[in-house]
mmCIF file of C-alpha atoms in Angstrom:
data_model
loop_
_atom_site.group_PDB
_atom_site.id
_atom_site.type_symbol
_atom_site.label_atom_id
_atom_site.label_comp_id
_atom_site.label_asym_id
_atom_site.label_seq_id
_atom_site.Cartn_x
_atom_site.Cartn_y
_atom_site.Cartn_z
ATOM 1 C CA MET H 23 -67.538 96.747 75.056
ATOM 2 C CA HIS H 24 -66.131 95.888 72.531
ATOM 3 C CA GLN H 25 -68.730 93.690 69.933
ATOM 4 C CA ARG H 26 -71.597 93.754 68.714
ATOM 5 C CA THR H 27 -74.345 91.721 65.712
ATOM 6 C CA THR H 28 -76.820 93.607 64.231
ATOM 7 C CA SER H 29 -80.577 92.271 64.478
ATOM 8 C CA THR H 30 -83.391 94.257 62.261
ATOM 9 C CA ALA H 31 -86.101 95.737 64.363
ATOM 10 C CA LEU H 32 -89.771 98.083 64.273
ATOM 11 C CA SER H 33 -89.501 101.981 65.235
ATOM 12 C CA SER H 34 -92.482 103.774 65.777
ATOM 13 C CA THR H 35 -93.586 107.402 65.329
ATOM 14 C CA PRO H 36 -97.828 107.895 66.545
ATOM 15 C CA THR H 37 -97.559 107.701 62.909
ATOM 16 C CA GLU H 38 -94.907 105.656 61.221
ATOM 17 C CA GLN H 39 -92.927 102.568 61.435
ATOM 18 C CA ARG H 40 -89.416 102.204 60.369
ATOM 19 C CA ALA H 41 -86.718 99.787 60.442
ATOM 20 C CA ALA H 42 -84.708 100.382 63.285
ATOM 21 C CA GLU H 43 -81.033 98.617 63.990
ATOM 22 C CA VAL H 44 -80.436 96.429 67.228
ATOM 23 C CA ALA H 45 -76.999 96.017 68.582
ATOM 24 C CA ARG H 46 -76.226 93.623 70.710
ATOM 25 C CA ILE H 47 -72.970 94.153 73.341
ATOM 26 C CA ASP H 48 -70.536 92.473 75.019
ATOM 27 C CA LEU H 49 -69.535 93.613 78.569
ATOM 28 C CA SER H 50 -67.689 92.031 81.202
ATOM 29 C CA ALA H 51 -71.188 91.742 83.404
ATOM 30 C CA GLY H 52 -72.847 90.230 80.447
ATOM 31 C CA SER H 53 -74.846 91.108 76.937
ATOM 32 C CA VAL H 54 -77.077 93.630 76.136
ATOM 33 C CA GLU H 55 -78.458 95.048 73.397
ATOM 34 C CA THR H 56 -79.450 98.442 72.419
ATOM 35 C CA VAL H 57 -81.453 100.397 69.796
ATOM 36 C CA MET H 58 -79.762 103.420 68.017
ATOM 37 C CA VAL H 59 -81.736 106.046 68.091
ATOM 38 C CA ASP H 60 -80.594 109.531 66.032
ATOM 39 C CA GLY H 61 -77.475 107.254 65.160
ATOM 40 C CA GLN H 62 -76.644 107.134 69.074
ATOM 41 C CA PRO H 63 -76.487 103.548 70.865
ATOM 42 C CA HIS H 64 -79.810 102.918 74.022
ATOM 43 C CA ILE H 65 -80.576 100.474 76.300
ATOM 44 C CA VAL H 66 -83.697 99.155 76.415
ATOM 45 C CA LEU H 67 -83.578 99.791 80.136
ATOM 46 C CA ARG H 68 -86.526 97.668 81.656
ATOM 47 C CA PRO H 69 -85.418 93.938 80.536
ATOM 48 C CA ALA H 70 -81.769 94.865 81.467
ATOM 49 C CA VAL H 71 -82.625 95.810 84.930
ATOM 50 C CA GLU H 72 -84.923 93.142 85.715
ATOM 51 C CA ALA H 73 -82.300 91.042 84.375
ATOM 52 C CA LEU H 74 -79.784 91.875 87.229
ATOM 53 C CA GLY H 75 -83.334 90.671 89.594
ATOM 54 C CA LEU H 76 -83.700 94.261 90.379
ATOM 55 C CA ASP H 77 -87.047 96.315 91.108
ATOM 56 C CA TRP H 78 -87.556 98.068 87.212
ATOM 57 C CA LYS H 79 -89.471 100.711 89.416
ATOM 58 C CA ASN H 80 -86.723 101.602 92.197
ATOM 59 C CA GLN H 81 -83.837 102.157 89.369
ATOM 60 C CA HIS H 82 -86.265 104.184 87.394
ATOM 61 C CA GLU H 83 -86.687 106.827 89.753
ATOM 62 C CA LYS H 84 -83.166 106.355 91.316
ATOM 63 C CA LEU H 85 -82.053 107.877 87.811
ATOM 64 C CA LYS H 86 -85.019 110.575 87.771
ATOM 65 C CA THR H 87 -82.533 111.708 90.295
ATOM 66 C CA ARG H 88 -79.747 111.157 89.165
ATOM 67 C CA SER H 89 -77.707 114.513 86.209
ATOM 68 C CA TRP H 90 -75.505 112.127 84.287
ATOM 69 C CA ALA H 91 -78.407 109.813 83.248
ATOM 70 C CA CYS H 92 -80.415 110.545 80.182
ATOM 71 C CA VAL H 93 -83.869 108.783 79.833
ATOM 72 C CA VAL H 94 -85.810 109.005 77.172
ATOM 73 C CA GLN H 95 -89.107 107.043 76.007
ATOM 74 C CA GLN H 96 -89.824 105.238 72.611
ATOM 75 C CA THR H 97 -92.568 103.246 70.761
ATOM 76 C CA MET H 98 -90.895 99.934 69.194
ATOM 77 C CA GLN H 99 -91.183 96.656 68.565
ATOM 78 C CA VAL H 100 -87.715 94.640 70.183
ATOM 79 C CA PRO H 101 -86.461 91.533 69.521
ATOM 80 C CA GLY H 102 -89.643 88.434 70.576
ATOM 81 C CA ASP H 103 -92.242 90.543 70.957
ATOM 82 C CA THR H 104 -95.389 91.067 69.010
ATOM 83 C CA GLN H 105 -96.368 94.083 69.123
ATOM 84 C CA ALA H 106 -94.738 97.284 69.442
ATOM 85 C CA ARG H 107 -94.678 98.877 73.349
ATOM 86 C CA LEU H 108 -93.889 101.928 74.966
ATOM 87 C CA HIS H 109 -90.021 101.073 75.730
ATOM 88 C CA THR H 110 -87.071 103.192 78.707
ATOM 89 C CA LEU H 111 -84.278 103.972 76.502
ATOM 90 C CA ALA H 112 -81.108 105.425 77.944
ATOM 91 C CA PRO H 113 -77.608 106.364 76.312
ATOM 92 C CA VAL H 114 -75.091 103.434 76.601
ATOM 93 C CA ARG H 115 -73.414 105.557 79.192
ATOM 94 C CA THR H 116 -76.643 106.055 81.457
ATOM 95 C CA PHE H 117 -76.683 102.828 81.796
ATOM 96 C CA LEU H 118 -73.063 101.425 82.649
ATOM 97 C CA MET H 119 -73.325 104.760 85.406
ATOM 98 C CA LEU H 120 -76.208 102.772 86.724
ATOM 99 C CA LEU H 121 -74.239 99.406 86.521
ATOM 100 C CA ALA H 122 -70.868 100.610 88.876
ATOM 101 C CA THR H 123 -73.733 102.345 91.592
ATOM 102 C CA ILE H 124 -75.720 99.594 92.312
ATOM 103 C CA ASN H 125 -74.455 97.943 95.489
ATOM 104 C CA GLU H 126 -73.788 94.808 95.395
ATOM 105 C CA ASN H 127 -75.391 93.208 97.752
ATOM 106 C CA ARG H 128 -79.132 93.468 95.762
ATOM 107 C CA VAL H 129 -78.675 91.983 92.889
ATOM 108 C CA ALA H 130 -79.278 89.061 92.503
ATOM 109 C CA LYS H 131 -76.634 86.289 93.397
ATOM 110 C CA ALA H 132 -76.298 84.379 89.664
ATOM 111 C CA HIS H 133 -75.012 87.641 88.949
ATOM 112 C CA ARG H 134 -73.710 89.001 91.352
ATOM 113 C CA GLU H 135 -70.358 87.988 90.488
ATOM 114 C CA THR H 136 -70.358 89.690 87.272
ATOM 115 C CA LEU H 137 -71.634 92.603 88.237
ATOM 116 C CA VAL H 138 -69.166 93.424 90.913
ATOM 117 C CA ALA H 139 -65.818 92.505 87.723
ATOM 118 C CA PHE H 140 -67.923 94.997 85.896
ATOM 119 C CA GLN H 141 -67.399 97.184 88.510
ATOM 120 C CA ASN H 142 -64.029 96.917 88.986
ATOM 121 C CA GLU H 143 -63.179 97.095 85.292
ATOM 122 C CA ALA H 144 -64.555 99.955 84.864
ATOM 123 C CA ALA H 145 -63.202 100.937 88.507
ATOM 124 C CA ASP H 146 -59.817 100.243 86.791
ATOM 125 C CA ALA H 147 -60.682 102.422 83.965
ATOM 126 C CA ILE H 148 -61.154 105.494 86.011
ATOM 127 C CA GLU H 149 -58.182 105.427 87.550
ATOM 128 C CA ALA H 150 -56.011 104.691 84.117
ATOM 129 C CA TYR H 151 -57.979 108.257 82.469
ATOM 130 C CA TRP H 152 -56.554 109.848 85.254
ATOM 131 C CA THR H 153 -53.390 108.638 86.223
ATOM 132 C CA LYS H 154 -52.112 107.417 83.316
ATOM 133 C CA GLY H 155 -53.750 109.562 80.948
ATOM 134 C CA GLY H 156 -56.344 106.850 79.137
ATOM 135 C CA ALA H 157 -57.395 103.470 79.196
ATOM 136 C CA ILE H 158 -57.810 100.344 76.921
ATOM 137 C CA ASN H 159 -59.723 97.884 75.777
ATOM 138 C CA PRO H 160 -58.060 94.920 75.897
ATOM 139 C CA ALA H 161 -60.574 93.206 73.834
ATOM 140 C CA ALA H 162 -60.720 96.564 72.063
ATOM 141 C CA THR H 163 -61.633 95.298 67.986
ATOM 142 C CA LEU H 164 -59.263 97.007 65.768
ATOM 143 C CA ASP H 165 -62.104 99.659 64.234
ATOM 144 C CA GLN H 166 -62.015 100.851 67.674
ATOM 145 C CA VAL H 167 -58.225 100.907 67.589
ATOM 146 C CA ASP H 168 -57.950 102.401 64.988
ATOM 147 C CA GLN H 169 -60.441 105.253 66.067
ATOM 148 C CA LEU H 170 -57.736 105.109 69.846
ATOM 149 C CA ARG H 171 -55.648 106.311 67.190
ATOM 150 C CA THR H 172 -57.200 109.140 65.341
ATOM 151 C CA GLN H 173 -58.462 110.758 69.067
ATOM 152 C CA LEU H 174 -54.918 110.146 70.285
ATOM 153 C CA ASP H 175 -52.313 112.068 67.219
ATOM 154 C CA SER H 176 -55.379 114.456 67.314
ATOM 155 C CA VAL H 177 -54.647 115.844 70.849
ATOM 156 C CA GLU H 178 -50.595 115.257 70.178
ATOM 157 C CA ARG H 179 -51.062 117.631 66.872
ATOM 158 C CA ALA H 180 -53.626 120.268 69.416
ATOM 159 C CA ARG H 181 -50.640 119.486 72.545
ATOM 160 C CA LEU H 182 -48.170 120.570 69.814
ATOM 161 C CA ALA H 183 -49.589 123.495 68.261
ATOM 162 C CA GLN H 184 -50.335 124.610 71.457
ATOM 163 C CA GLU H 185 -46.957 124.533 73.567
ATOM 164 C CA ARG H 186 -45.424 126.150 69.192
ATOM 165 C CA LEU H 187 -48.501 129.050 70.269
ATOM 166 C CA THR H 188 -46.751 129.909 73.712
ATOM 167 C CA ALA H 189 -43.664 129.992 72.835
ATOM 168 C CA MET H 190 -44.756 132.410 69.961
ATOM 169 C CA GLY H 191 -46.394 134.755 72.106
ATOM 170 C CA VAL H 192 -43.474 135.324 74.346
ATOM 171 C CA ALA H 193 -41.195 135.406 71.327
ATOM 172 C CA LYS H 194 -44.047 138.397 70.536
ATOM 173 C CA GLN H 195 -44.771 140.070 73.290
ATOM 174 C CA TYR H 196 -40.400 140.512 73.138
ATOM 175 C CA GLY H 197 -39.725 141.741 70.094
ATOM 176 C CA LEU H 198 -38.319 138.810 69.163
ATOM 177 C CA VAL H 199 -40.950 138.316 65.517
ATOM 178 C CA ASN H 200 -42.788 140.259 63.572
ATOM 179 C CA SER H 201 -45.939 140.347 63.766
ATOM 180 C CA SER H 202 -46.891 138.549 59.934
ATOM 181 C CA TYR H 203 -44.959 136.206 60.564
ATOM 182 C CA THR H 204 -46.358 134.739 64.021
ATOM 183 C CA GLU H 205 -49.505 135.665 62.090
ATOM 184 C CA ALA H 206 -48.685 132.945 59.492
ATOM 185 C CA MET H 207 -47.801 130.931 62.183
ATOM 186 C CA ALA H 208 -50.580 130.696 64.498
ATOM 187 C CA ARG H 209 -52.753 130.680 61.536
ATOM 188 C CA THR H 210 -50.652 127.781 60.744
ATOM 189 C CA GLU H 211 -50.446 125.860 64.267
ATOM 190 C CA LEU H 212 -54.422 126.242 64.661
ATOM 191 C CA ALA H 213 -55.363 124.867 61.584
ATOM 192 C CA ARG H 214 -53.224 122.055 63.196
ATOM 193 C CA MET H 215 -54.957 122.208 65.947
ATOM 194 C CA ASN H 216 -58.314 120.969 64.612
ATOM 195 C CA GLY H 217 -56.841 118.664 61.547
ATOM 196 C CA GLU H 218 -57.231 121.058 58.951
ATOM 197 C CA GLU H 219 -54.939 123.165 55.620
ATOM 198 C CA PRO H 220 -53.676 126.284 57.230
ATOM 199 C CA ASP H 221 -56.136 129.311 55.626
ATOM 200 C CA ILE H 222 -53.682 132.194 55.344
ATOM 201 C CA ASP H 223 -52.752 135.017 53.383
ATOM 202 C CA PRO H 224 -50.581 133.746 50.502
ATOM 203 C CA GLN H 225 -47.737 137.018 51.253
ATOM 204 C CA ASP H 226 -47.731 135.430 54.963
ATOM 205 C CA ILE H 227 -46.349 131.807 53.866
ATOM 206 C CA THR H 228 -42.903 131.760 55.839
ATOM 207 C CA ILE H 229 -39.301 131.798 52.936
ATOM 208 C CA THR H 230 -35.482 130.988 54.136
ATOM 209 C CA CYS H 231 -32.185 132.174 51.713
ATOM 210 C CA ASP H 232 -32.150 127.716 50.495
ATOM 211 C CA GLU H 233 -35.981 128.005 49.613
ATOM 212 C CA TYR H 234 -35.530 131.019 47.628
ATOM 213 C CA LEU H 235 -32.071 129.653 46.083
ATOM 214 C CA LYS H 236 -33.618 126.432 44.832
ATOM 215 C CA GLU H 237 -35.971 128.594 43.152
ATOM 216 C CA ALA H 238 -33.778 129.944 41.469
ATOM 217 C CA GLY H 239 -32.474 126.950 40.507
ATOM 218 C CA VAL H 240 -29.256 126.425 42.775
ATOM 219 C CA SER H 241 -29.919 122.649 42.969
ATOM 220 C CA SER H 242 -25.878 121.488 43.965
ATOM 221 C CA ALA H 243 -24.868 121.361 47.580
ATOM 222 C CA ALA H 244 -21.384 123.880 46.869
ATOM 223 C CA ASP H 245 -23.516 126.308 45.449
ATOM 224 C CA LEU H 246 -26.033 126.700 48.226
ATOM 225 C CA ARG H 247 -23.239 126.631 50.836
ATOM 226 C CA SER H 248 -22.104 130.065 49.105
ATOM 227 C CA ALA H 249 -24.286 131.306 47.645
ATOM 228 C CA ARG H 250 -26.246 130.856 51.857
ATOM 229 C CA VAL H 251 -24.113 133.208 53.069
ATOM 230 C CA LYS H 252 -23.253 135.615 50.872
ATOM 231 C CA LEU H 253 -27.611 136.137 49.851
ATOM 232 C CA GLY H 254 -28.053 136.083 53.687
ATOM 233 C CA LYS H 255 -26.282 138.922 54.351
ATOM 234 C CA THR H 256 -27.324 141.112 52.163
ATOM 235 C CA VAL H 257 -31.654 139.888 52.936
ATOM 236 C CA ALA H 258 -30.929 141.264 56.366
ATOM 237 C CA VAL H 259 -29.143 144.443 55.500
ATOM 238 C CA LEU H 260 -32.130 144.776 53.275
ATOM 239 C CA TYR H 261 -34.032 143.093 56.834
ATOM 240 C CA ARG H 262 -33.075 146.019 58.428
ATOM 241 C CA ALA H 263 -33.428 148.770 57.467
ATOM 242 C CA ARG H 264 -36.423 148.422 57.064
ATOM 243 C CA TYR H 265 -37.526 146.914 59.908
ATOM 244 C CA GLY H 266 -35.764 148.584 62.063
ATOM 245 C CA LYS H 267 -34.615 144.881 63.612
ATOM 246 C CA ASP H 268 -33.058 141.850 62.978
ATOM 247 C CA PRO H 269 -34.795 139.029 61.540
ATOM 248 C CA GLN H 270 -36.368 136.331 62.983
ATOM 249 C CA LYS H 271 -34.484 132.879 63.027
ATOM 250 C CA ILE H 272 -35.635 130.101 63.240
ATOM 251 C CA LYS H 273 -34.077 126.264 63.390
ATOM 252 C CA ARG H 274 -33.610 124.684 60.576
ATOM 253 C CA PRO H 275 -31.669 121.363 59.473
ATOM 254 C CA ILE H 276 -28.653 122.627 57.287
ATOM 255 C CA ASP H 277 -25.669 119.850 56.045
ATOM 256 C CA GLY H 278 -27.768 117.789 58.483
ATOM 257 C CA VAL H 279 -27.271 119.455 61.498
ATOM 258 C CA PHE H 280 -30.477 122.027 63.157
ATOM 259 C CA ARG H 281 -29.168 125.743 63.108
ATOM 260 C CA ASP H 282 -29.486 129.280 63.134
ATOM 261 C CA VAL H 283 -31.740 130.260 60.155
ATOM 262 C CA ALA H 284 -33.145 134.191 59.028
ATOM 263 C CA VAL H 285 -36.716 133.526 58.493
ATOM 264 C CA TYR H 286 -39.444 135.674 56.716
ATOM 265 C CA THR H 287 -42.402 136.512 55.155
ATOM 266 C CA MET H 288 -42.867 136.008 51.410
ATOM 267 C CA ARG H 289 -43.940 140.281 51.571
ATOM 268 C CA ASP H 290 -40.295 141.001 52.402
ATOM 269 C CA ARG H 291 -38.996 138.577 48.883
ATOM 270 C CA ASP H 292 -38.310 141.278 46.901
ATOM 271 C CA LEU H 293 -35.862 141.895 49.620
ATOM 272 C CA PHE H 294 -34.625 138.561 48.400
ATOM 273 C CA ASP H 295 -34.487 139.834 44.669
ATOM 274 C CA THR H 296 -33.133 143.194 45.303
ATOM 275 C CA ALA H 297 -30.392 141.418 46.591
ATOM 276 C CA TRP H 298 -29.838 138.490 44.465
ATOM 277 C CA ALA H 299 -29.886 141.259 41.580
ATOM 278 C CA GLU H 300 -27.335 142.950 44.033
ATOM 279 C CA LEU H 301 -25.220 140.273 44.570
ATOM 280 C CA GLY H 302 -24.645 139.360 40.327
ATOM 281 C CA ARG H 303 -23.684 142.212 39.021
ATOM 282 C CA HIS H 304 -21.055 141.842 42.081
ATOM 283 C CA TYR H 305 -19.725 137.582 41.451
ATOM 284 C CA ASP H 306 -21.466 136.212 38.316
ATOM 285 C CA LEU H 307 -23.730 134.247 40.686
ATOM 286 C CA GLN H 308 -26.057 133.698 37.389
ATOM 287 C CA THR H 309 -23.352 132.174 35.124
ATOM 288 C CA HIS H 310 -21.659 130.588 38.004
ATOM 289 C CA ILE H 311 -24.496 129.207 40.133
ATOM 290 C CA GLY H 312 -26.861 128.838 37.135
ATOM 291 C CA GLY H 313 -29.110 131.128 35.502
ATOM 292 C CA GLY H 314 -31.815 133.282 37.461
ATOM 293 C CA VAL H 315 -35.318 132.835 39.467
ATOM 294 C CA ARG H 316 -37.751 131.856 36.771
#
């Protein structure tokens, strides 16, 4: 389905009448009018079924026995009618499933060709869903395409996050990462899966030697290369003295090449401060490189 044109009809309850949106949906098997019920489009079933030359009572009874079917009754006034009446409605998915299961030989010849066309299109879409991961209606509107892109982005974020979470679980199992790093990254990935900002303890935010040095005012590539090695070795020694193991390493771009880089959390920032002060006594880094930590 793809195109909708809206008009206004009256929908009523036993105590009131109110305006209800009516939208026309174009299918390969013709067009149907829908009425919004709780924000979801519903087909007015009887005229849609009888338009195919089918017996309404038989089809209605069949729907009552199908687990995938959902029907509701509502008193409303539809376009072309002069008063409000009790109508049987069904969500679009129920009506589409009904069309897909109708025996074409029981449909009037005037409608048989369009019904068969719809059933073939539905079969193609189902096949693509299971074998190719999805199907796209070539007549989809720009709004529908944008919604699909949003859904695909969400699926991709979730898939990548799941892969990262699995990798972190393996790394933690073999003692390759500390608990605070694992928790921080897990919170970050779970938030990204839901398209949200991660809610993590500021002390669990990661930090590397490059990030510390840039915050300290070291900006040139030559200075970074010089200080990175000295600071990195000293912080690693202090980390091993505190935890009895090497710091976690991840891939980060260094001078245009991805390399293994030691990564820490902000709860270990004091190790950087200690290392920076120690190096300053021996190498006069504050003077050579450009100042202390701000």
